[in-house]
């Protein structure tokens, strides 16, 4: 959410939950993930991570994953009695713009 106050102005222009599509300053996310990886290895914890040698590759991969999720995965439907997940493989003909 933009800002630390949790308040949004109806006059501000935002892109999703961000003010624009630029990366966070000082590459915080990439550095944080590296620190997390180091700590997990020191503690002997096994987990799934995205491994990249540099921040450019990391952010490129994150962008590709985000685009894949936006364009290829659709989840819809809920039920009070039973939780249903329906996976559908759509084609260009099925898509509505």
GROMACS .gro file of C-alpha atoms in nm:
model
   97
    1UNK     CA    1   0.000   0.000   0.000
    2UNK     CA    2   0.144   0.340  -0.087
    3UNK     CA    3   0.272   0.538   0.208
    4UNK     CA    4   0.325   0.432   0.565
    5UNK     CA    5   0.005   0.589   0.697
    6UNK     CA    6  -0.222   0.349   0.510
    7UNK     CA    7  -0.425   0.641   0.376
    8UNK     CA    8  -0.476   0.694   0.004
    9UNK     CA    9  -0.575   1.020  -0.155
   10UNK     CA   10  -0.837   1.002  -0.431
   11UNK     CA   11  -0.626   1.261  -0.616
   12UNK     CA   12  -0.307   1.054  -0.632
   13UNK     CA   13  -0.225   0.862  -0.947
   14UNK     CA   14  -0.126   0.504  -0.869
   15UNK     CA   15  -0.041   0.191  -1.067
   16UNK     CA   16  -0.202  -0.098  -0.878
   17UNK     CA   17  -0.077  -0.064  -0.522
   18UNK     CA   18   0.222   0.150  -0.619
   19UNK     CA   19   0.272   0.511  -0.721
   20UNK     CA   20   0.442   0.398  -1.041
   21UNK     CA   21   0.604   0.090  -1.192
   22UNK     CA   22   0.960   0.168  -1.078
   23UNK     CA   23   1.148  -0.064  -0.845
   24UNK     CA   24   1.187   0.007  -0.477
   25UNK     CA   25   1.482   0.230  -0.389
   26UNK     CA   26   1.821   0.076  -0.308
   27UNK     CA   27   1.714  -0.272  -0.425
   28UNK     CA   28   1.578  -0.361  -0.083
   29UNK     CA   29   1.394  -0.674  -0.199
   30UNK     CA   30   1.699  -0.833  -0.365
   31UNK     CA   31   1.924  -0.759  -0.065
   32UNK     CA   32   1.659  -0.880   0.181
   33UNK     CA   33   1.621  -1.210  -0.007
   34UNK     CA   34   2.000  -1.260  -0.001
   35UNK     CA   35   2.008  -1.200   0.376
   36UNK     CA   36   1.715  -1.436   0.425
   37UNK     CA   37   1.889  -1.706   0.220
   38UNK     CA   38   2.209  -1.671   0.422
   39UNK     CA   39   2.023  -1.696   0.755
   40UNK     CA   40   1.819  -1.997   0.642
   41UNK     CA   41   2.134  -2.180   0.530
   42UNK     CA   42   2.308  -2.100   0.861
   43UNK     CA   43   2.008  -2.239   1.050
   44UNK     CA   44   1.988  -2.550   0.829
   45UNK     CA   45   1.638  -2.467   0.707
   46UNK     CA   46   1.539  -2.598   0.366
   47UNK     CA   47   1.305  -2.383   0.163
   48UNK     CA   48   1.224  -2.292  -0.196
   49UNK     CA   49   1.390  -1.975  -0.320
   50UNK     CA   50   1.461  -1.789  -0.640
   51UNK     CA   51   1.835  -1.803  -0.694
   52UNK     CA   52   1.997  -1.533  -0.907
   53UNK     CA   53   2.357  -1.414  -0.913
   54UNK     CA   54   2.272  -1.046  -0.953
   55UNK     CA   55   1.986  -0.804  -0.898
   56UNK     CA   56   1.926  -0.747  -1.271
   57UNK     CA   57   1.857  -1.119  -1.328
   58UNK     CA   58   1.648  -1.136  -1.010
   59UNK     CA   59   1.420  -0.849  -1.107
   60UNK     CA   60   1.395  -0.974  -1.466
   61UNK     CA   61   1.280  -1.314  -1.337
   62UNK     CA   62   1.035  -1.156  -1.093
   63UNK     CA   63   0.887  -0.949  -1.379
   64UNK     CA   64   0.850  -1.262  -1.596
   65UNK     CA   65   0.680  -1.452  -1.313
   66UNK     CA   66   0.448  -1.160  -1.248
   67UNK     CA   67   0.356  -1.134  -1.615
   68UNK     CA   68   0.295  -1.509  -1.630
   69UNK     CA   69   0.065  -1.491  -1.328
   70UNK     CA   70  -0.122  -1.195  -1.471
   71UNK     CA   71  -0.173  -1.349  -1.815
   72UNK     CA   72  -0.190  -1.723  -1.754
   73UNK     CA   73  -0.354  -1.795  -1.421
   74UNK     CA   74  -0.715  -1.726  -1.332
   75UNK     CA   75  -0.875  -1.833  -1.006
   76UNK     CA   76  -1.245  -1.787  -0.953
   77UNK     CA   77  -1.528  -1.932  -0.748
   78UNK     CA   78  -1.586  -1.996  -0.379
   79UNK     CA   79  -1.819  -2.208  -0.172
   80UNK     CA   80  -1.934  -2.191   0.190
   81UNK     CA   81  -1.961  -2.568   0.219
   82UNK     CA   82  -1.660  -2.688   0.024
   83UNK     CA   83  -1.351  -2.513  -0.110
   84UNK     CA   84  -1.322  -2.574  -0.484
   85UNK     CA   85  -1.032  -2.485  -0.709
   86UNK     CA   86  -1.100  -2.513  -1.080
   87UNK     CA   87  -0.807  -2.500  -1.321
   88UNK     CA   88  -0.893  -2.410  -1.677
   89UNK     CA   89  -0.663  -2.402  -1.975
   90UNK     CA   90  -0.776  -2.108  -2.188
   91UNK     CA   91  -0.688  -2.040  -2.548
   92UNK     CA   92  -0.687  -1.717  -2.745
   93UNK     CA   93  -1.036  -1.803  -2.869
   94UNK     CA   94  -1.165  -1.830  -2.509
   95UNK     CA   95  -1.019  -1.496  -2.402
   96UNK     CA   96  -1.232  -1.184  -2.385
   97UNK     CA   97  -1.058  -0.847  -2.407
   0.00000   0.00000   0.00000
